[in-house]
PDB file of C-alpha atoms in Angstrom:
ATOM      1  CA  MET A  37      97.215 118.342 107.867  1.00  0.00           C
ATOM      2  CA  LYS A  38      95.732 119.728 111.091  1.00  0.00           C
ATOM      3  CA  LYS A  39      92.808 117.316 110.814  1.00  0.00           C
ATOM      4  CA  ILE A  40      95.180 114.381 110.385  1.00  0.00           C
ATOM      5  CA  GLU A  41      97.083 115.462 113.496  1.00  0.00           C
ATOM      6  CA  ASP A  42      93.831 115.721 115.453  1.00  0.00           C
ATOM      7  CA  ILE A  43      92.601 112.338 114.280  1.00  0.00           C
ATOM      8  CA  TYR A  44      95.936 110.790 115.189  1.00  0.00           C
ATOM      9  CA  LYS A  45      95.577 112.248 118.695  1.00  0.00           C
ATOM     10  CA  ALA A  46      92.208 110.502 118.828  1.00  0.00           C
ATOM     11  CA  VAL A  47      93.840 107.247 117.675  1.00  0.00           C
ATOM     12  CA  GLU A  48      96.477 107.545 120.398  1.00  0.00           C
ATOM     13  CA  TYR A  49      93.739 108.095 122.980  1.00  0.00           C
ATOM     14  CA  ILE A  50      91.910 104.998 121.716  1.00  0.00           C
ATOM     15  CA  GLU A  51      95.074 102.880 121.823  1.00  0.00           C
ATOM     16  CA  ASN A  52      95.770 103.934 125.403  1.00  0.00           C
ATOM     17  CA  ASN A  53      92.241 103.073 126.518  1.00  0.00           C
ATOM     18  CA  LEU A  54      91.338  99.848 124.721  1.00  0.00           C
ATOM     19  CA  LYS A  55      91.020  98.054 128.053  1.00  0.00           C
ATOM     20  CA  ASN A  56      88.863 100.817 129.523  1.00  0.00           C
ATOM     21  CA  ASP A  57      85.283 101.936 129.064  1.00  0.00           C
ATOM     22  CA  LEU A  58      85.537 103.996 125.890  1.00  0.00           C
ATOM     23  CA  SER A  59      82.826 105.987 124.149  1.00  0.00           C
ATOM     24  CA  VAL A  60      82.973 107.965 120.919  1.00  0.00           C
ATOM     25  CA  GLU A  61      81.837 111.021 122.879  1.00  0.00           C
ATOM     26  CA  LYS A  62      84.833 110.730 125.238  1.00  0.00           C
ATOM     27  CA  ILE A  63      87.218 110.555 122.280  1.00  0.00           C
ATOM     28  CA  ALA A  64      85.602 113.563 120.595  1.00  0.00           C
ATOM     29  CA  ASN A  65      85.839 115.573 123.815  1.00  0.00           C
ATOM     30  CA  HIS A  66      89.490 114.607 124.172  1.00  0.00           C
ATOM     31  CA  ILE A  67      90.410 116.398 120.938  1.00  0.00           C
ATOM     32  CA  GLY A  68      87.821 119.186 121.266  1.00  0.00           C
ATOM     33  CA  TYR A  69      85.454 118.107 118.463  1.00  0.00           C
ATOM     34  CA  SER A  70      81.703 117.783 118.520  1.00  0.00           C
ATOM     35  CA  LEU A  71      80.449 114.200 118.448  1.00  0.00           C
ATOM     36  CA  TYR A  72      78.954 114.515 114.960  1.00  0.00           C
ATOM     37  CA  TYR A  73      81.952 116.320 113.441  1.00  0.00           C
ATOM     38  CA  PHE A  74      84.450 113.921 115.007  1.00  0.00           C
ATOM     39  CA  SER A  75      82.601 110.814 113.789  1.00  0.00           C
ATOM     40  CA  ARG A  76      82.420 112.193 110.247  1.00  0.00           C
ATOM     41  CA  ILE A  77      86.062 113.314 110.064  1.00  0.00           C
ATOM     42  CA  PHE A  78      87.390 110.151 111.712  1.00  0.00           C
ATOM     43  CA  SER A  79      85.531 107.952 109.218  1.00  0.00           C
ATOM     44  CA  LYS A  80      86.651 110.047 106.254  1.00  0.00           C
ATOM     45  CA  THR A  81      90.293 110.132 107.372  1.00  0.00           C
ATOM     46  CA  THR A  82      90.764 106.520 108.495  1.00  0.00           C
ATOM     47  CA  GLY A  83      88.183 104.565 106.470  1.00  0.00           C
ATOM     48  CA  HIS A  84      86.637 103.310 109.728  1.00  0.00           C
ATOM     49  CA  SER A  85      83.945 104.622 112.013  1.00  0.00           C
ATOM     50  CA  PRO A  86      85.322 105.218 115.534  1.00  0.00           C
ATOM     51  CA  TYR A  87      83.330 102.248 116.842  1.00  0.00           C
ATOM     52  CA  ASP A  88      84.549  99.982 114.031  1.00  0.00           C
ATOM     53  CA  TYR A  89      88.185 100.936 114.663  1.00  0.00           C
ATOM     54  CA  ILE A  90      87.870 100.324 118.408  1.00  0.00           C
ATOM     55  CA  MET A  91      86.264  96.918 117.878  1.00  0.00           C
ATOM     56  CA  ARG A  92      88.818  95.798 115.289  1.00  0.00           C
ATOM     57  CA  ARG A  93      91.753  96.859 117.435  1.00  0.00           C
ATOM     58  CA  ARG A  94      90.360  95.140 120.530  1.00  0.00           C
ATOM     59  CA  LEU A  95      89.652  91.943 118.625  1.00  0.00           C
ATOM     60  CA  SER A  96      93.079  91.986 116.932  1.00  0.00           C
ATOM     61  CA  ILE A  97      94.903  92.305 120.248  1.00  0.00           C
ATOM     62  CA  ALA A  98      92.627  89.680 121.766  1.00  0.00           C
ATOM     63  CA  ALA A  99      93.480  87.297 118.908  1.00  0.00           C
ATOM     64  CA  LYS A 100      97.186  87.601 119.701  1.00  0.00           C
ATOM     65  CA  LYS A 101      96.499  86.991 123.383  1.00  0.00           C
ATOM     66  CA  LEU A 102      94.593  83.822 122.547  1.00  0.00           C
ATOM     67  CA  ILE A 103      97.773  82.144 121.326  1.00  0.00           C
ATOM     68  CA  ASN A 104     100.402  83.902 123.445  1.00  0.00           C
ATOM     69  CA  ASN A 105      99.271  83.068 126.977  1.00  0.00           C
ATOM     70  CA  GLU A 106      97.101  80.793 129.052  1.00  0.00           C
ATOM     71  CA  GLN A 107      94.311  83.262 129.781  1.00  0.00           C
ATOM     72  CA  LYS A 108      90.827  81.910 129.404  1.00  0.00           C
ATOM     73  CA  ILE A 109      88.751  83.242 126.519  1.00  0.00           C
ATOM     74  CA  ILE A 110      86.243  84.790 128.919  1.00  0.00           C
ATOM     75  CA  ASP A 111      89.014  86.634 130.787  1.00  0.00           C
ATOM     76  CA  ILE A 112      90.355  88.093 127.545  1.00  0.00           C
ATOM     77  CA  ALA A 113      86.806  89.079 126.584  1.00  0.00           C
ATOM     78  CA  PHE A 114      86.273  90.940 129.862  1.00  0.00           C
ATOM     79  CA  GLU A 115      89.717  92.551 129.654  1.00  0.00           C
ATOM     80  CA  TYR A 116      88.749  94.197 126.356  1.00  0.00           C
ATOM     81  CA  GLN A 117      85.301  95.346 127.436  1.00  0.00           C
ATOM     82  CA  PHE A 118      83.130  92.534 126.044  1.00  0.00           C
ATOM     83  CA  ASN A 119      80.392  91.798 128.548  1.00  0.00           C
ATOM     84  CA  SER A 120      80.034  88.072 127.861  1.00  0.00           C
ATOM     85  CA  HIS A 121      81.653  85.081 126.186  1.00  0.00           C
ATOM     86  CA  GLU A 122      78.831  85.071 123.616  1.00  0.00           C
ATOM     87  CA  THR A 123      79.269  88.753 122.704  1.00  0.00           C
ATOM     88  CA  PHE A 124      83.016  88.307 122.243  1.00  0.00           C
ATOM     89  CA  THR A 125      82.633  85.119 120.209  1.00  0.00           C
ATOM     90  CA  ARG A 126      80.035  86.689 117.933  1.00  0.00           C
ATOM     91  CA  ALA A 127      82.180  89.788 117.265  1.00  0.00           C
ATOM     92  CA  PHE A 128      85.356  87.715 116.806  1.00  0.00           C
ATOM     93  CA  THR A 129      83.712  85.336 114.343  1.00  0.00           C
ATOM     94  CA  LYS A 130      82.157  88.212 112.392  1.00  0.00           C
ATOM     95  CA  MET A 131      85.553  89.847 111.914  1.00  0.00           C
ATOM     96  CA  PHE A 132      87.762  86.795 111.371  1.00  0.00           C
ATOM     97  CA  ASN A 133      85.388  84.030 110.249  1.00  0.00           C
ATOM     98  CA  TYR A 134      86.917  81.770 112.915  1.00  0.00           C
ATOM     99  CA  LEU A 135      85.832  80.971 116.456  1.00  0.00           C
ATOM    100  CA  PRO A 136      88.143  82.201 119.235  1.00  0.00           C
ATOM    101  CA  SER A 137      88.393  78.616 120.471  1.00  0.00           C
ATOM    102  CA  HIS A 138      89.712  77.513 117.062  1.00  0.00           C
ATOM    103  CA  ILE A 139      92.486  80.132 117.104  1.00  0.00           C
ATOM    104  CA  LYS A 140      93.373  79.330 120.707  1.00  0.00           C
ATOM    105  CA  THR A 141      93.636  75.624 119.917  1.00  0.00           C
ATOM    106  CA  LYS A 142      95.455  75.893 116.578  1.00  0.00           C
ATOM    107  CA  LYS A 143      97.624  78.837 117.672  1.00  0.00           C
ATOM    108  CA  ASP A 144      97.645  80.147 114.117  1.00  0.00           C
ATOM    109  CA  LEU A 145      97.201  83.825 113.223  1.00  0.00           C
ATOM    110  CA  ASP A 146      98.297  83.486 109.600  1.00  0.00           C
ATOM    111  CA  LYS A 147      94.712  83.254 108.353  1.00  0.00           C
ATOM    112  CA  LEU A 148      93.543  86.364 110.199  1.00  0.00           C
ATOM    113  CA  VAL A 149      93.724  89.932 108.950  1.00  0.00           C
ATOM    114  CA  LEU A 150      94.589  91.776 112.143  1.00  0.00           C
ATOM    115  CA  LYS A 151      93.940  95.506 112.340  1.00  0.00           C
ATOM    116  CA  GLN A 152      97.194  97.355 112.959  1.00  0.00           C
ATOM    117  CA  ALA A 153      97.331 100.486 115.063  1.00  0.00           C
ATOM    118  CA  ILE A 154      97.098 103.448 112.706  1.00  0.00           C
ATOM    119  CA  THR A 155     100.121 105.737 112.541  1.00  0.00           C
ATOM    120  CA  GLN A 156     100.249 109.400 111.563  1.00  0.00           C
ATOM    121  CA  GLU A 157     102.489 108.516 108.608  1.00  0.00           C
ATOM    122  CA  TYR A 158      99.902 106.021 107.378  1.00  0.00           C
ATOM    123  CA  LEU A 159      97.108 108.597 107.676  1.00  0.00           C
ATOM    124  CA  ASP A 160      99.152 111.134 105.735  1.00  0.00           C
ATOM    125  CA  TYR A 161      99.832 108.574 103.005  1.00  0.00           C
ATOM    126  CA  ILE A 162      96.274 107.367 102.410  1.00  0.00           C
ATOM    127  CA  ASN A 163      94.868 110.912 102.554  1.00  0.00           C
ATOM    128  CA  ASN A 164      97.508 112.912 100.684  1.00  0.00           C
ATOM    129  CA  ILE A 165      99.768 110.583  98.688  1.00  0.00           C
ATOM    130  CA  MET A 166      97.425 107.847  97.472  1.00  0.00           C
ATOM    131  CA  VAL A 167      95.488 109.770  94.836  1.00  0.00           C
ATOM    132  CA  ASN A 168      92.830 107.393  93.547  1.00  0.00           C
ATOM    133  CA  ILE A 169      91.681 103.758  93.596  1.00  0.00           C
ATOM    134  CA  LYS A 170      89.381 102.059  91.086  1.00  0.00           C
ATOM    135  CA  THR A 171      88.208  98.459  91.362  1.00  0.00           C
ATOM    136  CA  GLU A 172      86.697  95.781  89.189  1.00  0.00           C
ATOM    137  CA  ILE A 173      86.131  92.031  89.406  1.00  0.00           C
ATOM    138  CA  ILE A 174      87.801  89.888  86.754  1.00  0.00           C
ATOM    139  CA  ASN A 175      88.243  86.187  85.969  1.00  0.00           C
ATOM    140  CA  GLU A 176      91.782  85.124  85.175  1.00  0.00           C
ATOM    141  CA  LYS A 177      93.040  81.825  83.800  1.00  0.00           C
ATOM    142  CA  ALA A 178      95.918  79.959  85.397  1.00  0.00           C
ATOM    143  CA  LEU A 179      99.123  81.994  85.269  1.00  0.00           C
ATOM    144  CA  TYR A 180     102.748  81.008  85.190  1.00  0.00           C
ATOM    145  CA  PHE A 181     105.475  83.456  86.176  1.00  0.00           C
ATOM    146  CA  VAL A 182     109.236  83.275  85.724  1.00  0.00           C
ATOM    147  CA  GLY A 183     111.576  85.503  87.675  1.00  0.00           C
ATOM    148  CA  LEU A 184     113.975  86.176  90.515  1.00  0.00           C
ATOM    149  CA  VAL A 185     113.246  86.348  94.249  1.00  0.00           C
ATOM    150  CA  THR A 186     114.450  89.273  96.342  1.00  0.00           C
ATOM    151  CA  ASN A 187     113.913  90.280  99.946  1.00  0.00           C
ATOM    152  CA  LYS A 188     115.138  93.820  99.338  1.00  0.00           C
ATOM    153  CA  LYS A 189     112.938  96.900  99.255  1.00  0.00           C
ATOM    154  CA  ILE A 190     111.635  97.405  95.720  1.00  0.00           C
ATOM    155  CA  THR A 191     113.289 100.465  94.155  1.00  0.00           C
ATOM    156  CA  ASN A 192     113.567 101.590  90.540  1.00  0.00           C
ATOM    157  CA  LYS A 193     117.271 100.695  90.614  1.00  0.00           C
ATOM    158  CA  LEU A 194     116.556  97.173  91.874  1.00  0.00           C
ATOM    159  CA  GLN A 195     113.762  96.660  89.333  1.00  0.00           C
ATOM    160  CA  ASN A 196     116.057  97.755  86.506  1.00  0.00           C
ATOM    161  CA  GLN A 197     118.786  95.381  87.689  1.00  0.00           C
ATOM    162  CA  ILE A 198     116.407  92.429  87.791  1.00  0.00           C
ATOM    163  CA  THR A 199     114.717  93.431  84.523  1.00  0.00           C
ATOM    164  CA  ASN A 200     118.104  93.356  82.802  1.00  0.00           C
ATOM    165  CA  LYS A 201     118.573  89.804  84.074  1.00  0.00           C
ATOM    166  CA  LEU A 202     115.085  88.815  82.973  1.00  0.00           C
ATOM    167  CA  LYS A 203     115.871  90.075  79.479  1.00  0.00           C
ATOM    168  CA  THR A 204     118.338  87.204  79.167  1.00  0.00           C
ATOM    169  CA  ALA A 205     115.242  84.967  79.062  1.00  0.00           C
ATOM    170  CA  LYS A 206     112.737  87.294  77.371  1.00  0.00           C
ATOM    171  CA  GLU A 207     113.156  90.536  75.453  1.00  0.00           C
ATOM    172  CA  ASN A 208     111.437  93.570  77.034  1.00  0.00           C
ATOM    173  CA  PRO A 209     109.401  91.587  79.563  1.00  0.00           C
ATOM    174  CA  GLU A 210     106.259  93.060  81.089  1.00  0.00           C
ATOM    175  CA  LYS A 211     107.076  93.173  84.794  1.00  0.00           C
ATOM    176  CA  PHE A 212     105.041  91.720  87.644  1.00  0.00           C
ATOM    177  CA  ILE A 213     105.739  91.393  91.350  1.00  0.00           C
ATOM    178  CA  ILE A 214     104.327  88.425  93.261  1.00  0.00           C
ATOM    179  CA  TYR A 215     103.975  89.203  96.970  1.00  0.00           C
ATOM    180  CA  PHE A 216     103.928  85.983  98.975  1.00  0.00           C
ATOM    181  CA  ASN A 217     102.507  87.421 102.203  1.00  0.00           C
ATOM    182  CA  PRO A 218     100.758  90.706 101.408  1.00  0.00           C
ATOM    183  CA  ILE A 219      98.470  90.611 104.455  1.00  0.00           C
ATOM    184  CA  ASN A 220     101.402  91.188 106.797  1.00  0.00           C
ATOM    185  CA  TYR A 221     103.695  92.756 104.214  1.00  0.00           C
ATOM    186  CA  ARG A 222     106.994  94.342 105.203  1.00  0.00           C
ATOM    187  CA  HIS A 223     109.527  95.744 102.758  1.00  0.00           C
ATOM    188  CA  MET A 224     112.132  93.089 103.553  1.00  0.00           C
ATOM    189  CA  GLN A 225     109.872  90.085 102.901  1.00  0.00           C
ATOM    190  CA  PRO A 226     110.591  87.856  99.875  1.00  0.00           C
ATOM    191  CA  LYS A 227     108.800  88.676  96.615  1.00  0.00           C
ATOM    192  CA  LEU A 228     109.165  87.460  93.050  1.00  0.00           C
ATOM    193  CA  ILE A 229     109.906  89.964  90.282  1.00  0.00           C
ATOM    194  CA  ALA A 230     108.851  88.166  87.141  1.00  0.00           C
ATOM    195  CA  TYR A 231     107.274  88.000  83.698  1.00  0.00           C
ATOM    196  CA  LYS A 232     104.463  85.765  82.436  1.00  0.00           C
ATOM    197  CA  ALA A 233     105.480  82.604  80.616  1.00  0.00           C
ATOM    198  CA  PRO A 234     103.250  80.167  78.708  1.00  0.00           C
ATOM    199  CA  LEU A 235     104.515  76.894  80.217  1.00  0.00           C
ATOM    200  CA  PRO A 236     106.643  75.679  83.168  1.00  0.00           C
ATOM    201  CA  GLU A 237     109.020  74.119  80.649  1.00  0.00           C
ATOM    202  CA  ASP A 238     109.985  77.649  79.600  1.00  0.00           C
ATOM    203  CA  THR A 239     111.713  78.370  82.927  1.00  0.00           C
ATOM    204  CA  PRO A 240     115.438  79.042  82.449  1.00  0.00           C
ATOM    205  CA  SER A 241     117.605  77.250  84.983  1.00  0.00           C
ATOM    206  CA  ILE A 242     118.674  80.368  86.886  1.00  0.00           C
ATOM    207  CA  PHE A 243     115.082  81.563  87.450  1.00  0.00           C
ATOM    208  CA  LEU A 244     112.211  80.555  89.701  1.00  0.00           C
ATOM    209  CA  GLY A 245     108.868  79.500  88.225  1.00  0.00           C
ATOM    210  CA  LYS A 246     105.575  80.127  90.050  1.00  0.00           C
ATOM    211  CA  LYS A 247     102.261  78.668  88.899  1.00  0.00           C
ATOM    212  CA  ILE A 248      99.048  80.298  90.125  1.00  0.00           C
ATOM    213  CA  PRO A 249      95.684  78.573  89.532  1.00  0.00           C
ATOM    214  CA  ALA A 250      92.748  80.195  87.763  1.00  0.00           C
ATOM    215  CA  TYR A 251      90.874  82.559  90.083  1.00  0.00           C
ATOM    216  CA  LYS A 252      88.451  85.393  90.243  1.00  0.00           C
ATOM    217  CA  TYR A 253      90.327  88.550  91.266  1.00  0.00           C
ATOM    218  CA  ILE A 254      89.643  91.936  92.760  1.00  0.00           C
ATOM    219  CA  LYS A 255      91.585  94.261  90.489  1.00  0.00           C
ATOM    220  CA  PHE A 256      92.746  97.502  92.107  1.00  0.00           C
ATOM    221  CA  ILE A 257      93.967 100.297  89.829  1.00  0.00           C
ATOM    222  CA  ILE A 258      95.870 102.622  92.135  1.00  0.00           C
ATOM    223  CA  SER A 259      97.340 106.052  91.421  1.00  0.00           C
ATOM    224  CA  ALA A 260      99.766 107.665  93.853  1.00  0.00           C
ATOM    225  CA  ASN A 261     102.506 110.254  94.010  1.00  0.00           C
ATOM    226  CA  TYR A 262     104.782 107.454  95.181  1.00  0.00           C
ATOM    227  CA  PHE A 263     104.177 103.920  96.385  1.00  0.00           C
ATOM    228  CA  ASN A 264     104.617 102.655  99.930  1.00  0.00           C
ATOM    229  CA  MET A 265     103.558  99.028  99.597  1.00  0.00           C
ATOM    230  CA  GLU A 266     103.335  98.461 103.355  1.00  0.00           C
ATOM    231  CA  PHE A 267     100.698 101.186 103.577  1.00  0.00           C
ATOM    232  CA  ILE A 268      98.994 100.103 100.347  1.00  0.00           C
ATOM    233  CA  PHE A 269      98.492  96.527 101.541  1.00  0.00           C
ATOM    234  CA  GLN A 270      97.550  97.694 105.032  1.00  0.00           C
ATOM    235  CA  TYR A 271      94.828  99.854 103.501  1.00  0.00           C
ATOM    236  CA  LEU A 272      93.578  97.235 101.026  1.00  0.00           C
ATOM    237  CA  TYR A 273      93.371  94.275 103.400  1.00  0.00           C
ATOM    238  CA  GLN A 274      92.536  95.984 106.678  1.00  0.00           C
ATOM    239  CA  THR A 275      90.255  98.777 105.477  1.00  0.00           C
ATOM    240  CA  ARG A 276      89.116  98.524 101.872  1.00  0.00           C
ATOM    241  CA  LEU A 277      88.220  94.822 102.256  1.00  0.00           C
ATOM    242  CA  LYS A 278      87.259  95.052 105.923  1.00  0.00           C
ATOM    243  CA  PHE A 279      83.717  93.746 105.460  1.00  0.00           C
ATOM    244  CA  THR A 280      84.831  90.693 103.487  1.00  0.00           C
ATOM    245  CA  PRO A 281      85.417  87.642 105.709  1.00  0.00           C
ATOM    246  CA  ILE A 282      88.968  86.525 104.958  1.00  0.00           C
ATOM    247  CA  THR A 283      90.245  82.974 105.409  1.00  0.00           C
ATOM    248  CA  ILE A 284      93.442  82.637 103.411  1.00  0.00           C
ATOM    249  CA  ASP A 285      95.284  79.349 102.889  1.00  0.00           C
ATOM    250  CA  ALA A 286      98.170  80.571 100.716  1.00  0.00           C
ATOM    251  CA  PRO A 287      98.105  84.360 100.488  1.00  0.00           C
ATOM    252  CA  TYR A 288      99.632  86.259  97.639  1.00  0.00           C
ATOM    253  CA  ALA A 289      98.962  89.335  95.541  1.00  0.00           C
ATOM    254  CA  ILE A 290     100.111  90.185  92.028  1.00  0.00           C
ATOM    255  CA  GLU A 291     101.284  93.659  91.095  1.00  0.00           C
ATOM    256  CA  GLN A 292     101.564  94.841  87.511  1.00  0.00           C
ATOM    257  CA  VAL A 293     104.014  97.717  87.594  1.00  0.00           C
ATOM    258  CA  ASN A 294     104.530 100.922  85.638  1.00  0.00           C
ATOM    259  CA  ILE A 295     101.129 100.917  83.945  1.00  0.00           C
ATOM    260  CA  LYS A 296     101.018 104.695  83.602  1.00  0.00           C
ATOM    261  CA  THR A 297     103.459 107.325  84.749  1.00  0.00           C
ATOM    262  CA  ASN A 298     103.501 111.103  84.602  1.00  0.00           C
ATOM    263  CA  LYS A 299     105.377 113.766  86.518  1.00  0.00           C
ATOM    264  CA  ASN A 300     102.762 113.849  89.277  1.00  0.00           C
ATOM    265  CA  ASN A 301     101.839 110.232  89.944  1.00  0.00           C
ATOM    266  CA  ILE A 302     102.257 106.589  89.022  1.00  0.00           C
ATOM    267  CA  SER A 303      99.526 104.048  88.387  1.00  0.00           C
ATOM    268  CA  LYS A 304      99.827 100.348  89.232  1.00  0.00           C
ATOM    269  CA  ILE A 305      97.465  97.410  89.087  1.00  0.00           C
ATOM    270  CA  ILE A 306      97.230  94.988  92.002  1.00  0.00           C
ATOM    271  CA  TYR A 307      95.273  91.733  91.774  1.00  0.00           C
ATOM    272  CA  ILE A 308      94.010  90.006  94.917  1.00  0.00           C
ATOM    273  CA  PRO A 309      92.436  86.541  94.443  1.00  0.00           C
ATOM    274  CA  LEU A 310      88.775  86.731  95.387  1.00  0.00           C
ATOM    275  CA  ASP A 311      88.332  82.988  95.884  1.00  0.00           C
ATOM    276  CA  TYR A 312      90.389  83.171  99.049  1.00  0.00           C
ATOM    277  CA  TYR A 313      87.727  85.436 100.479  1.00  0.00           C
ATOM    278  CA  THR A 314      84.709  83.327  99.550  1.00  0.00           C
ATOM    279  CA  LYS A 315      85.447  79.621  99.386  1.00  0.00           C
ATOM    280  CA  ASN A 316      85.622  79.046 103.151  1.00  0.00           C
ATOM    281  CA  GLN A 317      82.820  81.322 104.285  1.00  0.00           C
ATOM    282  CA  LYS A 318      80.497  79.679 106.768  1.00  0.00           C
TER     283      LYS A 318
END
């Protein structure tokens, strides 16, 4: 826990100095670590090298500024310590797969995975609560889901209530949750708790049907002591998939719940469509 506290102090120092000249050595000195030890522990604790975290935070804030005010691109670049328009554009495009000029013109951040500022609670979760993650790539045929939409935080009580309603259409349904905006997920956003159905015609009148085309998926098998889906999606999109250029037209993720449970942890499967990460790469 002490290491997490120290790394969070480093994160706070970074956040307070994103507009200033900032070196990894300065950050290490700030928390009393050697340069080598700090770099190793920071990377292990956050999933990012110090340099990578600094760059992603600067570029994420810069992206918001591109659409929120009338500053020129070059002025935003200089403000966040990029020494030229070309350097900023190259780094921005590498992270987001879009030119800064495109974002400034379209004023659309929905297709960008912005790096959030790391919190101490998030660090504690990914280091102590999230036990294990396994991945594999799978091909999945077109899927059709039938269920009920809720914008409430997913709890066991809520799932049981909705499952009982779903049983009016199908006995003992295998439960799935369709997250409509997992990249910027918050607990109160709408999501569909559902079961798989063979055809759209099988949708009872009181339920919502959702058809998802055939895709290649990244399948994450996640074990945790408990699930905080805000932190899970933050970790998956912003860190685990950080080197995959992401241009998403209609983001969603599919969760298969209650795969395996014991007294210590729960396992879930989350599917993220891989085609959204590859079809628009330049």
